[in-house]
């Protein structure tokens, strides 16, 4: 059973720092190191798609100072990491409503996504100002616009046509959805794309998530039976 797409809700940076009596921003910095390790592990495992939940549409409600520090960290990480990632065959792709970010940050994201590695080994999707409900809503609006222009399309509007307007429309569905930090919810992340994902809620805080934790999830996934609505007998046959 091959793995084409892993998605991760990277939770626990703030709590990691609080446990050490350090500022929450230090936890986010430590989280960047785990991002780097996870990307390397994914490439090494030969898994072609990885989506990381970096900043949700609800995260704007956090303290203004923390959000500002996150934006600075996001910008500096893009500038620092992109050349090295491209050299390793990693293609960057940003999903979400990017219009709310500063012009400077939007330009940096566009430039990073435009850099195509010579030998692509991983499509790295970074979800920023993203929400699954927003994703579905904007796809519905696009479908409505098409139907308004051509009413005859309505009877033919099916799942595939609708999904073609979603973020990650040209990428495989999520096989594995991981959430670190011990919480048991998916927090409005890739709602459509994770319809049949195997979900793993891990107690480890994100800065402590390493190659061993990653491999443990992969091993448990490979021991699960994915039926997609069928019976075990049908799958085995």
mmCIF file of C-alpha atoms in Angstrom:
data_model
loop_
_atom_site.group_PDB
_atom_site.id
_atom_site.type_symbol
_atom_site.label_atom_id
_atom_site.label_comp_id
_atom_site.label_asym_id
_atom_site.label_seq_id
_atom_site.Cartn_x
_atom_site.Cartn_y
_atom_site.Cartn_z
ATOM 1 C CA UNK A 1 0.000 0.000 0.000
ATOM 2 C CA UNK A 2 1.734 3.141 -1.228
ATOM 3 C CA UNK A 3 1.548 6.521 0.466
ATOM 4 C CA UNK A 4 1.063 9.466 -1.868
ATOM 5 C CA UNK A 5 0.088 12.290 0.457
ATOM 6 C CA UNK A 6 0.636 13.105 4.131
ATOM 7 C CA UNK A 7 -0.930 16.147 5.812
ATOM 8 C CA UNK A 8 0.111 17.433 9.236
ATOM 9 C CA UNK A 9 -1.484 19.777 11.766
ATOM 10 C CA UNK A 10 1.618 21.018 13.554
ATOM 11 C CA UNK A 11 0.258 21.670 17.039
ATOM 12 C CA UNK A 12 2.054 22.289 20.323
ATOM 13 C CA UNK A 13 4.694 24.958 19.682
ATOM 14 C CA UNK A 14 3.322 27.352 22.289
ATOM 15 C CA UNK A 15 2.856 24.674 24.944
ATOM 16 C CA UNK A 16 6.358 23.354 24.260
ATOM 17 C CA UNK A 17 7.774 26.800 25.059
ATOM 18 C CA UNK A 18 5.479 27.338 28.058
ATOM 19 C CA UNK A 19 6.615 24.056 29.608
ATOM 20 C CA UNK A 20 10.152 25.413 29.449
ATOM 21 C CA UNK A 21 9.096 28.798 30.821
ATOM 22 C CA UNK A 22 10.120 30.464 27.582
ATOM 23 C CA UNK A 23 8.232 32.836 25.228
ATOM 24 C CA UNK A 24 5.746 31.166 22.866
ATOM 25 C CA UNK A 25 7.681 32.583 19.914
ATOM 26 C CA UNK A 26 10.624 30.377 20.888
ATOM 27 C CA UNK A 27 8.338 27.383 20.444
ATOM 28 C CA UNK A 28 7.504 28.492 16.908
ATOM 29 C CA UNK A 29 11.217 28.780 16.146
ATOM 30 C CA UNK A 30 11.739 25.259 17.465
ATOM 31 C CA UNK A 31 8.812 24.156 15.318
ATOM 32 C CA UNK A 32 10.633 25.327 12.180
ATOM 33 C CA UNK A 33 13.390 22.818 12.964
ATOM 34 C CA UNK A 34 10.794 20.038 13.104
ATOM 35 C CA UNK A 35 9.413 21.193 9.759
ATOM 36 C CA UNK A 36 12.875 20.846 8.280
ATOM 37 C CA UNK A 37 13.342 17.350 9.731
ATOM 38 C CA UNK A 38 9.899 16.225 8.576
ATOM 39 C CA UNK A 39 10.522 17.417 5.020
ATOM 40 C CA UNK A 40 13.813 15.526 4.933
ATOM 41 C CA UNK A 41 12.139 12.382 6.273
ATOM 42 C CA UNK A 42 9.318 12.632 3.736
ATOM 43 C CA UNK A 43 11.754 12.975 0.851
ATOM 44 C CA UNK A 44 13.804 10.066 2.184
ATOM 45 C CA UNK A 45 10.651 7.916 2.385
ATOM 46 C CA UNK A 46 9.794 8.669 -1.235
ATOM 47 C CA UNK A 47 6.395 10.180 -0.418
ATOM 48 C CA UNK A 48 5.644 12.738 -3.163
ATOM 49 C CA UNK A 49 3.163 15.089 -1.433
ATOM 50 C CA UNK A 50 3.264 16.757 1.987
ATOM 51 C CA UNK A 51 0.859 19.425 3.250
ATOM 52 C CA UNK A 52 1.630 21.361 6.434
ATOM 53 C CA UNK A 53 -0.930 23.472 8.313
ATOM 54 C CA UNK A 54 1.204 26.505 9.127
ATOM 55 C CA UNK A 55 -1.421 29.183 9.861
ATOM 56 C CA UNK A 56 -5.185 28.770 9.926
ATOM 57 C CA UNK A 57 -7.760 31.432 9.142
ATOM 58 C CA UNK A 58 -8.665 31.336 12.848
ATOM 59 C CA UNK A 59 -5.072 32.009 13.996
ATOM 60 C CA UNK A 60 -5.545 35.731 13.330
ATOM 61 C CA UNK A 61 -7.459 35.752 16.634
ATOM 62 C CA UNK A 62 -4.264 35.095 18.588
ATOM 63 C CA UNK A 63 -2.494 37.968 20.403
ATOM 64 C CA UNK A 64 -1.355 40.603 17.918
ATOM 65 C CA UNK A 65 2.270 40.404 19.068
ATOM 66 C CA UNK A 66 2.392 36.636 18.518
ATOM 67 C CA UNK A 67 0.827 36.937 15.050
ATOM 68 C CA UNK A 68 3.354 39.632 14.123
ATOM 69 C CA UNK A 69 6.238 37.429 15.252
ATOM 70 C CA UNK A 70 4.783 34.515 13.282
ATOM 71 C CA UNK A 71 4.654 36.627 10.123
ATOM 72 C CA UNK A 72 8.297 37.670 10.624
ATOM 73 C CA UNK A 73 9.301 34.042 11.174
ATOM 74 C CA UNK A 74 7.324 32.955 8.129
ATOM 75 C CA UNK A 75 9.021 35.553 5.933
ATOM 76 C CA UNK A 76 12.535 34.781 7.170
ATOM 77 C CA UNK A 77 11.954 31.027 6.809
ATOM 78 C CA UNK A 78 10.858 31.401 3.184
ATOM 79 C CA UNK A 79 13.930 33.487 2.387
ATOM 80 C CA UNK A 80 16.318 31.123 4.160
ATOM 81 C CA UNK A 81 14.874 27.706 3.346
ATOM 82 C CA UNK A 82 13.692 27.979 -0.270
ATOM 83 C CA UNK A 83 17.082 27.648 -2.041
ATOM 84 C CA UNK A 84 18.051 24.614 0.048
ATOM 85 C CA UNK A 85 14.654 22.994 -0.416
ATOM 86 C CA UNK A 86 14.818 23.459 -4.184
ATOM 87 C CA UNK A 87 18.292 21.929 -4.218
ATOM 88 C CA UNK A 88 16.825 18.828 -2.555
ATOM 89 C CA UNK A 89 14.043 18.561 -5.124
ATOM 90 C CA UNK A 90 11.296 20.192 -3.056
ATOM 91 C CA UNK A 91 8.702 22.325 -4.858
ATOM 92 C CA UNK A 92 6.891 24.869 -2.677
ATOM 93 C CA UNK A 93 3.180 25.596 -3.048
ATOM 94 C CA UNK A 94 1.112 27.911 -0.844
ATOM 95 C CA UNK A 95 -2.620 27.378 -0.357
ATOM 96 C CA UNK A 96 -5.178 29.545 1.413
ATOM 97 C CA UNK A 97 -6.467 33.094 1.125
ATOM 98 C CA UNK A 98 -3.125 34.801 0.622
ATOM 99 C CA UNK A 99 -4.647 38.256 0.071
ATOM 100 C CA UNK A 100 -4.625 39.084 3.787
ATOM 101 C CA UNK A 101 -0.848 38.941 4.047
ATOM 102 C CA UNK A 102 1.423 41.928 3.466
ATOM 103 C CA UNK A 103 2.459 42.697 -0.103
ATOM 104 C CA UNK A 104 6.048 41.835 0.792
ATOM 105 C CA UNK A 105 5.101 38.409 2.107
ATOM 106 C CA UNK A 106 2.817 37.702 -0.854
ATOM 107 C CA UNK A 107 5.651 38.522 -3.256
ATOM 108 C CA UNK A 108 8.046 36.231 -1.372
ATOM 109 C CA UNK A 109 5.530 33.377 -1.508
ATOM 110 C CA UNK A 110 5.000 33.907 -5.242
ATOM 111 C CA UNK A 111 8.745 33.952 -5.870
ATOM 112 C CA UNK A 112 9.316 30.820 -3.785
ATOM 113 C CA UNK A 113 6.532 28.930 -5.566
ATOM 114 C CA UNK A 114 7.915 29.977 -8.949
ATOM 115 C CA UNK A 115 11.242 28.242 -8.275
ATOM 116 C CA UNK A 116 10.910 24.817 -9.875
ATOM 117 C CA UNK A 117 13.572 22.269 -8.868
ATOM 118 C CA UNK A 118 15.283 20.385 -11.686
ATOM 119 C CA UNK A 119 14.507 17.005 -10.133
ATOM 120 C CA UNK A 120 11.273 17.327 -8.151
ATOM 121 C CA UNK A 121 10.983 14.749 -5.378
ATOM 122 C CA UNK A 122 8.384 16.395 -3.164
ATOM 123 C CA UNK A 123 5.485 18.818 -3.581
ATOM 124 C CA UNK A 124 5.402 20.735 -0.309
ATOM 125 C CA UNK A 125 2.083 22.505 0.252
ATOM 126 C CA UNK A 126 2.075 25.162 2.965
ATOM 127 C CA UNK A 127 -1.444 26.015 4.169
ATOM 128 C CA UNK A 128 -1.542 29.630 5.371
ATOM 129 C CA UNK A 129 -4.661 31.628 6.218
ATOM 130 C CA UNK A 130 -6.359 28.425 5.199
ATOM 131 C CA UNK A 131 -9.607 26.830 6.313
ATOM 132 C CA UNK A 132 -11.382 23.795 4.902
ATOM 133 C CA UNK A 133 -14.741 25.563 4.954
ATOM 134 C CA UNK A 134 -13.251 28.521 3.066
ATOM 135 C CA UNK A 135 -11.791 26.090 0.524
ATOM 136 C CA UNK A 136 -15.152 24.424 -0.111
ATOM 137 C CA UNK A 137 -16.984 27.764 -0.221
ATOM 138 C CA UNK A 138 -14.667 29.306 -2.793
ATOM 139 C CA UNK A 139 -15.020 26.179 -4.950
ATOM 140 C CA UNK A 140 -18.827 26.427 -4.672
ATOM 141 C CA UNK A 141 -18.722 30.077 -5.734
ATOM 142 C CA UNK A 142 -16.650 29.228 -8.799
ATOM 143 C CA UNK A 143 -19.090 26.470 -9.738
ATOM 144 C CA UNK A 144 -22.013 28.892 -9.305
ATOM 145 C CA UNK A 145 -20.344 31.387 -11.619
ATOM 146 C CA UNK A 146 -19.961 28.696 -14.294
ATOM 147 C CA UNK A 147 -23.602 27.629 -13.968
ATOM 148 C CA UNK A 148 -24.802 31.241 -14.190
ATOM 149 C CA UNK A 149 -22.885 31.610 -17.454
ATOM 150 C CA UNK A 150 -23.991 28.193 -18.768
ATOM 151 C CA UNK A 151 -27.129 26.850 -16.994
ATOM 152 C CA UNK A 152 -26.938 23.588 -18.982
ATOM 153 C CA UNK A 153 -23.869 22.649 -16.904
ATOM 154 C CA UNK A 154 -25.884 22.196 -13.694
ATOM 155 C CA UNK A 155 -27.124 18.599 -14.350
ATOM 156 C CA UNK A 156 -23.541 17.589 -15.137
ATOM 157 C CA UNK A 157 -21.936 19.186 -12.079
ATOM 158 C CA UNK A 158 -20.553 16.256 -10.116
ATOM 159 C CA UNK A 159 -17.928 15.503 -7.495
ATOM 160 C CA UNK A 160 -14.993 15.605 -9.907
ATOM 161 C CA UNK A 161 -15.978 18.947 -11.417
ATOM 162 C CA UNK A 162 -16.547 20.472 -7.986
ATOM 163 C CA UNK A 163 -13.235 19.114 -6.630
ATOM 164 C CA UNK A 164 -11.366 20.625 -9.570
ATOM 165 C CA UNK A 165 -11.944 24.060 -8.010
ATOM 166 C CA UNK A 166 -10.511 23.152 -4.599
ATOM 167 C CA UNK A 167 -7.021 23.791 -3.356
ATOM 168 C CA UNK A 168 -4.764 20.827 -4.229
ATOM 169 C CA UNK A 169 -7.167 19.854 -7.034
ATOM 170 C CA UNK A 170 -4.294 18.444 -9.081
ATOM 171 C CA UNK A 171 -2.852 16.399 -6.197
ATOM 172 C CA UNK A 172 -3.784 13.030 -4.645
ATOM 173 C CA UNK A 173 -6.234 12.817 -1.766
ATOM 174 C CA UNK A 174 -4.708 12.727 1.705
ATOM 175 C CA UNK A 175 -3.707 9.227 2.824
ATOM 176 C CA UNK A 176 -2.453 10.110 6.301
ATOM 177 C CA UNK A 177 -3.541 13.045 8.464
ATOM 178 C CA UNK A 178 -1.371 13.625 11.536
ATOM 179 C CA UNK A 179 -2.110 16.006 14.382
ATOM 180 C CA UNK A 180 0.518 16.491 17.059
ATOM 181 C CA UNK A 181 -0.047 18.035 20.476
ATOM 182 C CA UNK A 182 -2.581 15.564 21.840
ATOM 183 C CA UNK A 183 -5.761 17.293 20.642
ATOM 184 C CA UNK A 184 -8.375 15.126 18.909
ATOM 185 C CA UNK A 185 -9.817 17.354 16.203
ATOM 186 C CA UNK A 186 -8.899 18.340 12.654
ATOM 187 C CA UNK A 187 -9.524 22.082 13.119
ATOM 188 C CA UNK A 188 -11.035 22.865 9.726
ATOM 189 C CA UNK A 189 -8.068 21.437 7.809
ATOM 190 C CA UNK A 190 -8.451 19.864 4.338
ATOM 191 C CA UNK A 191 -12.027 18.772 5.057
ATOM 192 C CA UNK A 192 -12.742 17.572 1.521
ATOM 193 C CA UNK A 193 -9.299 16.202 0.725
ATOM 194 C CA UNK A 194 -9.166 14.118 3.933
ATOM 195 C CA UNK A 195 -12.524 12.392 3.484
ATOM 196 C CA UNK A 196 -10.886 8.949 3.529
ATOM 197 C CA UNK A 197 -7.629 9.782 5.283
ATOM 198 C CA UNK A 198 -6.355 7.628 8.112
ATOM 199 C CA UNK A 199 -6.082 9.975 11.097
ATOM 200 C CA UNK A 200 -3.367 9.802 13.757
ATOM 201 C CA UNK A 201 -3.587 11.959 16.870
ATOM 202 C CA UNK A 202 -0.127 12.047 18.434
ATOM 203 C CA UNK A 203 0.550 13.194 21.997
ATOM 204 C CA UNK A 204 4.012 14.546 21.150
ATOM 205 C CA UNK A 205 4.290 18.333 20.826
ATOM 206 C CA UNK A 206 5.328 19.481 17.371
ATOM 207 C CA UNK A 207 8.915 20.611 18.211
ATOM 208 C CA UNK A 208 9.575 17.082 19.523
ATOM 209 C CA UNK A 209 8.130 15.309 16.478
ATOM 210 C CA UNK A 210 11.033 13.482 14.831
ATOM 211 C CA UNK A 211 11.845 10.742 12.329
ATOM 212 C CA UNK A 212 10.937 8.006 14.822
ATOM 213 C CA UNK A 213 7.459 9.466 15.359
ATOM 214 C CA UNK A 214 7.035 9.835 11.596
ATOM 215 C CA UNK A 215 8.058 6.238 10.945
ATOM 216 C CA UNK A 216 5.763 4.996 13.706
ATOM 217 C CA UNK A 217 2.780 6.620 11.983
ATOM 218 C CA UNK A 218 3.778 5.161 8.620
ATOM 219 C CA UNK A 219 4.150 1.668 10.104
ATOM 220 C CA UNK A 220 0.730 1.845 11.776
ATOM 221 C CA UNK A 221 -0.829 3.139 8.560
ATOM 222 C CA UNK A 222 0.559 0.193 6.600
ATOM 223 C CA UNK A 223 -1.107 -2.170 9.068
ATOM 224 C CA UNK A 224 -4.525 -0.591 8.628
ATOM 225 C CA UNK A 225 -7.123 -1.804 6.170
ATOM 226 C CA UNK A 226 -8.523 0.878 3.901
ATOM 227 C CA UNK A 227 -11.888 -0.251 2.572
ATOM 228 C CA UNK A 228 -13.347 2.912 0.974
ATOM 229 C CA UNK A 229 -16.876 1.661 1.599
ATOM 230 C CA UNK A 230 -16.202 -1.937 0.616
ATOM 231 C CA UNK A 231 -16.104 -5.023 2.820
ATOM 232 C CA UNK A 232 -12.903 -6.664 3.973
ATOM 233 C CA UNK A 233 -13.662 -9.585 1.712
ATOM 234 C CA UNK A 234 -13.850 -7.312 -1.323
ATOM 235 C CA UNK A 235 -10.600 -5.589 -0.438
ATOM 236 C CA UNK A 236 -8.783 -8.879 0.072
ATOM 237 C CA UNK A 237 -10.125 -10.189 -3.215
#
